[in-house]
CSV table of C-alpha atoms and ligand atoms in Angstrom, one decimal:
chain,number,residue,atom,x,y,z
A,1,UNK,CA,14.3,-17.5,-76.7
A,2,UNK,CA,17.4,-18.2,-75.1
A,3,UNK,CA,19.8,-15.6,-73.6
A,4,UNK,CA,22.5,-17.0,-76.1
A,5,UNK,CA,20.1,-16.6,-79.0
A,6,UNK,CA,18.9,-13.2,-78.1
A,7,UNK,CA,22.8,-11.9,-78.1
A,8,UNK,CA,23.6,-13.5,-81.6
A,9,UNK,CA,20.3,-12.1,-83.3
A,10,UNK,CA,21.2,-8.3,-81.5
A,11,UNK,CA,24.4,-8.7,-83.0
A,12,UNK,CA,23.5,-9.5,-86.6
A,13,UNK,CA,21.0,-6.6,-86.3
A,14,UNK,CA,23.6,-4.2,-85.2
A,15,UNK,CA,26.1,-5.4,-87.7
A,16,UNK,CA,23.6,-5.2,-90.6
A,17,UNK,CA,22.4,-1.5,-89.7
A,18,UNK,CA,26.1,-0.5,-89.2
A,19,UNK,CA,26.7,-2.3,-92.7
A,20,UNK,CA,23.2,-0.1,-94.4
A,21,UNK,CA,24.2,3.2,-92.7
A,22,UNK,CA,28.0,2.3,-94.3
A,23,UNK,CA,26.7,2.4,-97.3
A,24,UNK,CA,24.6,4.9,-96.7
A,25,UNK,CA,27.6,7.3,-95.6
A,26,UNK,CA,29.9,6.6,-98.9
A,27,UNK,CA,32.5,8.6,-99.4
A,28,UNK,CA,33.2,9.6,-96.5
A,29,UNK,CA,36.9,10.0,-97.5
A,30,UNK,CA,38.4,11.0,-101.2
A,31,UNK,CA,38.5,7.9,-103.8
A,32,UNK,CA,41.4,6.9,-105.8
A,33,UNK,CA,41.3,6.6,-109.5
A,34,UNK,CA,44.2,4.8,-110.2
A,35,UNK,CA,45.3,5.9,-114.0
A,36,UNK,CA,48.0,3.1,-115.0
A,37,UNK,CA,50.0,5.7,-117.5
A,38,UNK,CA,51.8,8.5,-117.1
A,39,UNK,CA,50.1,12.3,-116.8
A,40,UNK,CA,49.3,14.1,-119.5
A,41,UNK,CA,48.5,11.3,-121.9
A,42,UNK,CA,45.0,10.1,-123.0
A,43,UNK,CA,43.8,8.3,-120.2
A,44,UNK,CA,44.8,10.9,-117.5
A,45,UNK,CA,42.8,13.6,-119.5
A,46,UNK,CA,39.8,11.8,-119.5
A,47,UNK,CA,40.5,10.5,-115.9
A,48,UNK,CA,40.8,13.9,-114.9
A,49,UNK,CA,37.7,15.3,-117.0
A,50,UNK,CA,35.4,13.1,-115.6
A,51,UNK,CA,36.9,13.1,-112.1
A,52,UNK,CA,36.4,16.6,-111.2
A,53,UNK,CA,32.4,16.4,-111.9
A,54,UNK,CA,32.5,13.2,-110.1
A,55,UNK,CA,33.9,14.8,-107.0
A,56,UNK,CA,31.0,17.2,-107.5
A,57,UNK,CA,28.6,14.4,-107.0
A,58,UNK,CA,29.7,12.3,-104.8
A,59,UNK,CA,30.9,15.1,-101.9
A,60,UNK,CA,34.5,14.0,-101.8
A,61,UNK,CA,37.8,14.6,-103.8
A,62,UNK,CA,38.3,12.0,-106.6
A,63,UNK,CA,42.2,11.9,-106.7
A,64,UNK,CA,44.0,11.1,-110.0
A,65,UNK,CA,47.1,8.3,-108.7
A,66,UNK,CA,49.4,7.8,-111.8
A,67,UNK,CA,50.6,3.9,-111.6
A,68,UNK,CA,52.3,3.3,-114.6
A,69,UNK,CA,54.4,0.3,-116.2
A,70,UNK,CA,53.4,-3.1,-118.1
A,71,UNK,CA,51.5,-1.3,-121.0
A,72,UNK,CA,48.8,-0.3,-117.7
A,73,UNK,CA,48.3,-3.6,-116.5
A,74,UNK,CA,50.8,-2.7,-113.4
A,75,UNK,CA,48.5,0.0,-112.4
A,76,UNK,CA,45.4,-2.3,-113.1
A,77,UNK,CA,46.7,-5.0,-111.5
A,78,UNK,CA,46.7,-2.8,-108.4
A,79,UNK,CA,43.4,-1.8,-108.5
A,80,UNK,CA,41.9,-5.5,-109.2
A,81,UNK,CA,43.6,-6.2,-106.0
A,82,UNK,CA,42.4,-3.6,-103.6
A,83,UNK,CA,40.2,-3.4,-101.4
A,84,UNK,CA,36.6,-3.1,-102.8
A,85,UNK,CA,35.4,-0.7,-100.7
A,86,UNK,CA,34.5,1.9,-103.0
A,87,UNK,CA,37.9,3.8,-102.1
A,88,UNK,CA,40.1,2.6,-104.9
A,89,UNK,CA,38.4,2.7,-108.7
A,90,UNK,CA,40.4,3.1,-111.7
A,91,UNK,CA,40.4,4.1,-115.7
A,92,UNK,CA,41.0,0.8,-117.5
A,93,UNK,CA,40.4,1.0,-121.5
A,94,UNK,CA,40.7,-0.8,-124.1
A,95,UNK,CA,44.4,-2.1,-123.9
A,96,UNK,CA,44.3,-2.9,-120.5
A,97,UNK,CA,40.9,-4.7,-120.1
A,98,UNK,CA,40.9,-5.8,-124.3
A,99,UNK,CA,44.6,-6.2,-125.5
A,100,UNK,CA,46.5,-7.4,-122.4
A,101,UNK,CA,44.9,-11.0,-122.1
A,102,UNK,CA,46.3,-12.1,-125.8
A,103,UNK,CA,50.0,-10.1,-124.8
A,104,UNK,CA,50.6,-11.3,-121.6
A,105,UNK,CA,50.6,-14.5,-121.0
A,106,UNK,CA,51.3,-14.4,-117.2
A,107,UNK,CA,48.1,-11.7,-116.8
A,108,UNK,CA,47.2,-11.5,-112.9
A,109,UNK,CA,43.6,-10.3,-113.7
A,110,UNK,CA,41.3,-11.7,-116.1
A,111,UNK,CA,38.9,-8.2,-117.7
A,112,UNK,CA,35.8,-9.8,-117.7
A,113,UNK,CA,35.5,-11.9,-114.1
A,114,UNK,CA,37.9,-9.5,-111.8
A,115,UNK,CA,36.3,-6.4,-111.8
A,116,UNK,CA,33.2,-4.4,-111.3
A,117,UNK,CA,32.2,-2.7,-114.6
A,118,UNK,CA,31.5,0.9,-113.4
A,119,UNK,CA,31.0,2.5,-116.6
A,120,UNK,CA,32.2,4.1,-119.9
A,121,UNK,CA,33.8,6.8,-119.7
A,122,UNK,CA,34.4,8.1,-123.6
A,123,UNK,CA,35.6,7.0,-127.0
A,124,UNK,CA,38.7,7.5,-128.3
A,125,UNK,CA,39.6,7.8,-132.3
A,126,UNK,CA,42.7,6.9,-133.2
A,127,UNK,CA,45.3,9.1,-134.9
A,128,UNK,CA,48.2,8.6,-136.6
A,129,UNK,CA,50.5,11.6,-136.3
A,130,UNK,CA,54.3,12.0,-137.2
A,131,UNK,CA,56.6,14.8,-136.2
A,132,UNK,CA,56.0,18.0,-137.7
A,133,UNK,CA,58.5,17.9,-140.3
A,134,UNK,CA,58.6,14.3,-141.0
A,135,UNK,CA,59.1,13.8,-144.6
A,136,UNK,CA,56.0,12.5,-145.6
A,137,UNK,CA,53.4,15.1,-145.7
A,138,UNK,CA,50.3,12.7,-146.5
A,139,UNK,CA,49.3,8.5,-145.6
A,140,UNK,CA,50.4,7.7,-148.6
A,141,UNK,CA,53.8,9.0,-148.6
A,142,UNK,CA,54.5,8.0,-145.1
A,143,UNK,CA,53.3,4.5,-146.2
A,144,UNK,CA,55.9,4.5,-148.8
A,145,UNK,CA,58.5,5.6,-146.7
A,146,UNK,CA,57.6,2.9,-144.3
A,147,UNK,CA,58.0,0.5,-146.9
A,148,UNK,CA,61.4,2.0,-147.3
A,149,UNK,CA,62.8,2.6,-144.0
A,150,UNK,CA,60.6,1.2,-141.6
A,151,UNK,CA,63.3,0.0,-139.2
A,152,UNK,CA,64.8,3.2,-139.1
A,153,UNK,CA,61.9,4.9,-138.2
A,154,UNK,CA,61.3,5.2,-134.3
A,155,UNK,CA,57.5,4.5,-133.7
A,156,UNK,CA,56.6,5.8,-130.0
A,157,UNK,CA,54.4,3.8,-127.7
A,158,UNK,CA,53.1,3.1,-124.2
A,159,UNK,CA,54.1,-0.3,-123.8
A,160,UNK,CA,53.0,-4.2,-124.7
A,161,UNK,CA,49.5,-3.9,-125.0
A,162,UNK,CA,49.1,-0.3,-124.5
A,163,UNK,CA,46.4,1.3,-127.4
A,164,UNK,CA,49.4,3.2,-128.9
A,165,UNK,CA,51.2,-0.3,-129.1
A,166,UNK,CA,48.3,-2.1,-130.3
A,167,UNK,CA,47.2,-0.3,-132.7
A,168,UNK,CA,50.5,0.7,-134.1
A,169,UNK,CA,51.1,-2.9,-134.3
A,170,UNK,CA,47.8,-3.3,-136.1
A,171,UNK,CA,49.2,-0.6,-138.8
A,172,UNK,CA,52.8,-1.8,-139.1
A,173,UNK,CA,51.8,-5.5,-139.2
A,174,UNK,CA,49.2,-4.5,-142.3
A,175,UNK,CA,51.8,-3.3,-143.9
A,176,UNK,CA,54.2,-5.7,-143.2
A,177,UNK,CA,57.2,-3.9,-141.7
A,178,UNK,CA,58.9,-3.8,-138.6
A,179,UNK,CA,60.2,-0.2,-136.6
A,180,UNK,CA,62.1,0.5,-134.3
A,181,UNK,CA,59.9,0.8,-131.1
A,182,UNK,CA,60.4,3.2,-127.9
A,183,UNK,CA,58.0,3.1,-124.7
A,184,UNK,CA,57.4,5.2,-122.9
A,185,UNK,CA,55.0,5.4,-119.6
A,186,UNK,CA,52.3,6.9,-121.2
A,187,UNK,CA,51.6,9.0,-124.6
A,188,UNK,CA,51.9,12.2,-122.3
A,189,UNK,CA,55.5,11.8,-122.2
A,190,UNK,CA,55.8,10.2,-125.7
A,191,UNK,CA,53.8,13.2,-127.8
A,192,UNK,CA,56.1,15.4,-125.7
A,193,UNK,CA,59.0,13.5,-127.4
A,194,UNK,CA,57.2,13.8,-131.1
A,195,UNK,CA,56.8,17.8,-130.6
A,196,UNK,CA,60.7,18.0,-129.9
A,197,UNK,CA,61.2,15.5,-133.0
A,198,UNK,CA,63.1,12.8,-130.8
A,199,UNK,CA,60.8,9.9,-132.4
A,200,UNK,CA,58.7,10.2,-136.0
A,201,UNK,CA,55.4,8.8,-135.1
A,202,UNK,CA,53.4,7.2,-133.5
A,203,UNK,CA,49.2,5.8,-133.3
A,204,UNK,CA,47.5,7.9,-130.5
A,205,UNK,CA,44.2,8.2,-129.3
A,206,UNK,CA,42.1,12.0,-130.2
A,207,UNK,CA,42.0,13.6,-126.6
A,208,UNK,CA,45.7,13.4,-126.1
A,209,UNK,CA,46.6,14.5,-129.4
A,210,UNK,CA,43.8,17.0,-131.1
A,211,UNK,CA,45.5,20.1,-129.5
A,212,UNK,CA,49.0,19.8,-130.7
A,213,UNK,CA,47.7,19.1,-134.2
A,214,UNK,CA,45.2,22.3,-133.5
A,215,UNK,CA,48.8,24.3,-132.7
A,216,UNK,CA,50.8,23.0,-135.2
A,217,UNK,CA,53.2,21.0,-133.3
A,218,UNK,CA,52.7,17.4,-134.9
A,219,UNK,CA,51.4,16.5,-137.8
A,220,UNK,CA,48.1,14.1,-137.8
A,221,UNK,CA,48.0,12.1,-141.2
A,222,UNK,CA,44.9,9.8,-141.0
A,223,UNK,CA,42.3,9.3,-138.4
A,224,UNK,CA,41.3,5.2,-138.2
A,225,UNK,CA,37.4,6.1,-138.2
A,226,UNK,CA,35.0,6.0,-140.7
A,227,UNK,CA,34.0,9.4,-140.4
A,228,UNK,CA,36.4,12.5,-140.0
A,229,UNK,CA,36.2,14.0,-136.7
A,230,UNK,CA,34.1,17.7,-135.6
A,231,UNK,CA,36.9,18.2,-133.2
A,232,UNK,CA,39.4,17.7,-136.0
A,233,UNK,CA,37.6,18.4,-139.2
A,234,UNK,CA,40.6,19.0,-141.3
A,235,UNK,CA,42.0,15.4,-140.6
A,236,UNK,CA,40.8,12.6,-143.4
A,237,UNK,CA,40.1,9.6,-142.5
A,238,UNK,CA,42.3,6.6,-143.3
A,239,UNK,CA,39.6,5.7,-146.3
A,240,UNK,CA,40.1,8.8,-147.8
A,241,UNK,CA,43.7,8.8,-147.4
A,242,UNK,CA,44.3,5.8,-148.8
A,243,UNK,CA,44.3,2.9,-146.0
A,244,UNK,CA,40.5,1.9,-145.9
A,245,UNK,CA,41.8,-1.1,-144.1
A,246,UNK,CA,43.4,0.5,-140.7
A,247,UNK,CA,40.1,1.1,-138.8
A,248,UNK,CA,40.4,0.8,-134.7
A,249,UNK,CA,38.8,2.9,-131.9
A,250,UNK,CA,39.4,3.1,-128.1
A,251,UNK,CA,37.5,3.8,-125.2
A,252,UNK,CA,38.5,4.5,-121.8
A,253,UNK,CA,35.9,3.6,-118.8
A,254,UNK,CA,35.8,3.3,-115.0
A,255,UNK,CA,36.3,0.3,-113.1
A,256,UNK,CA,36.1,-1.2,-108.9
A,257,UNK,CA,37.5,-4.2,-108.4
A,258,UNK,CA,35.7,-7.2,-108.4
A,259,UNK,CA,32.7,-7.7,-105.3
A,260,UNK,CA,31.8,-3.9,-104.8
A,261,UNK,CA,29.0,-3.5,-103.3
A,262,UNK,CA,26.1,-3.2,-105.7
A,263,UNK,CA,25.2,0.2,-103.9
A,264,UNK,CA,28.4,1.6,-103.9
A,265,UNK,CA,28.9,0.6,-107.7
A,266,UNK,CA,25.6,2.1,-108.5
A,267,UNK,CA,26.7,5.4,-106.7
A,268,UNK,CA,29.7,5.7,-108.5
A,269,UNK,CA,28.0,5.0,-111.8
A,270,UNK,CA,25.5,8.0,-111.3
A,271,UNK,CA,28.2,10.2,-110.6
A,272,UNK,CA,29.9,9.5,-113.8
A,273,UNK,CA,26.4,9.3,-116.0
A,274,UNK,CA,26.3,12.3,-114.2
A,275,UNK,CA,29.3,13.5,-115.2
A,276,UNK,CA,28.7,12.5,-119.0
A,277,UNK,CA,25.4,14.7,-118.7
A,278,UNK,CA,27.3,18.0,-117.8
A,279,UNK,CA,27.5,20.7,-120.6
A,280,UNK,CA,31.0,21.8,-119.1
A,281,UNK,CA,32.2,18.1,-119.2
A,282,UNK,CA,30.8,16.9,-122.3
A,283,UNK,CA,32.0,20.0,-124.3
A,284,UNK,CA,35.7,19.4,-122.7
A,285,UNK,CA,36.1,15.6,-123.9
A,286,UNK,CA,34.2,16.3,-127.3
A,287,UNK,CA,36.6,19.5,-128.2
A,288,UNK,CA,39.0,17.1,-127.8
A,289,UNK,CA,37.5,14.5,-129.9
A,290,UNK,CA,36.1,12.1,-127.6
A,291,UNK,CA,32.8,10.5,-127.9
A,292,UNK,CA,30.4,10.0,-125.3
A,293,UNK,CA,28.3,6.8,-124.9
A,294,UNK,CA,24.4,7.2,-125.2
A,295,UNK,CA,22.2,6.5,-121.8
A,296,UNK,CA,22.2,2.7,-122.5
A,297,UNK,CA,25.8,2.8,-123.4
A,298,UNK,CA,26.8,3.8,-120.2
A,299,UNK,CA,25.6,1.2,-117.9
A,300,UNK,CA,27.4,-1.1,-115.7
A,301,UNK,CA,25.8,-3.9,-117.7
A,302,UNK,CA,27.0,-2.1,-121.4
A,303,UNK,CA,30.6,-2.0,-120.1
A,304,UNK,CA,30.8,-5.5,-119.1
A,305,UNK,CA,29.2,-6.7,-122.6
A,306,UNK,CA,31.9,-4.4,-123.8
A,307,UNK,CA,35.1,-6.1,-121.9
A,308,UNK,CA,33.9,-9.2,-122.9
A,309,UNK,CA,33.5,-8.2,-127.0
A,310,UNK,CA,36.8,-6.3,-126.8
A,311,UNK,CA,38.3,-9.4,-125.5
A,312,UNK,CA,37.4,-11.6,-128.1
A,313,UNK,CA,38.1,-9.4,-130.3
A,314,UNK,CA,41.8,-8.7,-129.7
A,315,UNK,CA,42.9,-12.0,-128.8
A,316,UNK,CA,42.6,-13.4,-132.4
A,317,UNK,CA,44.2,-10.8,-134.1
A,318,UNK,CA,47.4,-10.2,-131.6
A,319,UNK,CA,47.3,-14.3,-131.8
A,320,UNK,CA,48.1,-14.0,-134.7
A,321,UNK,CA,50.5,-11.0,-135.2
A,322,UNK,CA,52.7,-13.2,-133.1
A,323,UNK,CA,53.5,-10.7,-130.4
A,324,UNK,CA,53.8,-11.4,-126.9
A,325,UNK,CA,55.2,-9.5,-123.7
A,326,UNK,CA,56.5,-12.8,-122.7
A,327,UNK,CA,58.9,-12.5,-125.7
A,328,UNK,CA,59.3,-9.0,-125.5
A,329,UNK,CA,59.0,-7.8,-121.9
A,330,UNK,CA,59.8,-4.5,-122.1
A,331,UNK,CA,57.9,-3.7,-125.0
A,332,UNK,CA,60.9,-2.7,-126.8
A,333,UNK,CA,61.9,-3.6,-130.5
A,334,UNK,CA,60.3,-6.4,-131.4
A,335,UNK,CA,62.5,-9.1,-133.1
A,336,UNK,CA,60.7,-10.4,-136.1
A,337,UNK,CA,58.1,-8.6,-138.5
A,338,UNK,CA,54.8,-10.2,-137.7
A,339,UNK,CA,52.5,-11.7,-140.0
A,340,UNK,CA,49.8,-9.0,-141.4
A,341,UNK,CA,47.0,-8.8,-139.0
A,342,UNK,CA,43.2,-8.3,-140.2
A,343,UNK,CA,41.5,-5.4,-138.6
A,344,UNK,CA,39.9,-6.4,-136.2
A,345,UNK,CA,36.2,-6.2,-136.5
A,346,UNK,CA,34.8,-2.2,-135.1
A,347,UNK,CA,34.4,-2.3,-131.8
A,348,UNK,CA,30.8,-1.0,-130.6
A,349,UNK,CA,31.9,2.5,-130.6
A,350,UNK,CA,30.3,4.8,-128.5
A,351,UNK,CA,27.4,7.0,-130.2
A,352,UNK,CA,28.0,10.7,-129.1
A,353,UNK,CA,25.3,12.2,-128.1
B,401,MLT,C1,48.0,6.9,-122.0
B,401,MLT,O1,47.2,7.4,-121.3
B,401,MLT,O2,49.2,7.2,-122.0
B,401,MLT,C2,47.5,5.9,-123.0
B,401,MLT,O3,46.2,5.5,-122.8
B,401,MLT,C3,48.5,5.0,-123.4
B,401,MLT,C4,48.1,4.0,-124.5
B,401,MLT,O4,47.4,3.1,-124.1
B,401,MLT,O5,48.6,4.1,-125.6
């Protein structure tokens, strides 16, 4: 073997060990989660729930970095591009990886081929909730006054293609009205906003919600699930309260960019499985209403399957609500009332176990 050979062939050696004991090593630093809304709201609880055990795991500080803007796809955006080492992950859900495609037409990441499906992290029910002394005291009274006064009425929401937005445009767009919209960066700030009565309502997802409803401080009218939830029993559903037609879920889950390494993404998987198997973690996101994903559910492979449903889902049915951030950039008022939209058809909800 010649001299020249024997180098190069030491060298690939050297570089593939380094690469194995790499891998071996991760973390050897903290991680980032980005969160692309603002503290406080849904996907920052669940970020942080499942963060802290995943720390646990994994040896090494999973830090929460709020990104906000864009409905989430600012903060997403950022975390498609980074580096995938294993150092940047963040909590995508269903807007930003099922909405956003259909809303924006200018999109720099496409949810099904720019990202490394890590895994789910819960389910989210969705609420509607108005401000505690809204004057409508059931669904079917706030539907009427809707009808009424639906541009007067400020809906809250986190942005074109946000959960809040999309399914508050699934709601307003059934009942073929129009209101007049605020954003905010998140549904932290928002509920904040609904508890000192500066908006009237708003379509939230459980974990962000269920404990101003618990004290009182909102009012929750209909939950969009078939069943009532255990963490909110007193809540009907929007069957029993007369709106068998409004059904939509969320789900938040974790996310690398696209080309982690399969090891690294397989780490970071067990950590959250691991995560979802904790008593103290599981009882945290199912007193607040969440749902957790069976064993299957919770797979890389599940999650991508999932992106790609979700996808095809949504697109139809904003299609043809006619909205689009391209019309509407900053998620604002939107100019027209759209066309009613079909529900679209239930998402493949995580089973709680
Ligand atoms: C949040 O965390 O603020 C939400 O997930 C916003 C939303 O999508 O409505």
């Amino acid at each position: 073997m010649s001299i020249r050979l024997k180098t190069l062939l030491t060298g690939v050696v050297a570089s593939v060990a380094a690469a194995g004991s790499a891998l071996a090593a991760y973390p050897e630093r903290p991680i980032t989660m980005i969160v692309p809304f603002a503290a406080g709201g849904p996907t920052d609880t669940v970020a942080r729930i499942v963060g802290e055990h995943m720390s646990k795991t994994l040896g090494q500080t999973v830090v929460i970095e709020n990104v906000t803007g864009a409905g989430g796809t600012t903060g997403i955006t950022r975390g498609a591009q980074a580096a995938p080492d294993g150092y940047t992950i963040m909590m995508g859900h269903m807007g930003t990886h099922g909405a956003a495609p259909a809303l924006y037409p200018n999109l720099k990441y496409d949810p099904t081929t720019d990202f490394t499906p890590i895994g789910l992290a819960a389910g989210t029910p969705i609420i509607i909730v108005t401000k505690k002394d809204f004057a409508a005291k059931d669904l079917k009274e706030f539907i009427a006054k809707m009808k009424a006064e639906g541009p007067k009425l400020n809906e809250g929401n986190a942005g074109v293609g946000s959960v809040s937005h999309t399914t508050c445009t699934l709601l307003t767009s059934q009942l073929g009205i129009k209101t007049a919209r605020v954003t905010y960066k998140g549904t932290g700030p928002m509920i904040n906003d609904l508890v000192g009565g500066q908006i009237d309502f708003g379509c939230d997802q459980i974990v962000s919600v269920a404990p101003q409803i618990k004290a009182g401080t909102i009012r929750a009218l209909a939950i969009a699930t078939p069943e009532r939830s255990p963490a909110l029993p007193d809540v009907p559903t929007t069957k029993e309260a007369g709106m068998p037609d409004y059904q939509v879920s969320a789900w938040n889950a974790v996310f690398g960019p696209k080309a982690l390494p399969a090891d690294i993404a397989a780490k970071l998987n067990d950590a959250l499985v691991k995560a979802l198997d904790d008593e103290n973690t599981r009882k945290r996101l199912l007193d607040l209403g969440g749902t957790i994903a069976d064993k299957p559910g919770r797979s890389q492979a599940a999650l991508q399957k999932l992106v790609e449903s979700e996808v095809a889902r949504w697109t139809p049915v904003l299609k043809a609500a006619g909205i689009s951030a391209a019309v509407n950039p900053a998620g604002a008022t939107s100019g027209a009332t759209p066309p009613p939209a079909a529900a679209p058809a239930p998402a493949a909800a995580p089973a709680q176990k």
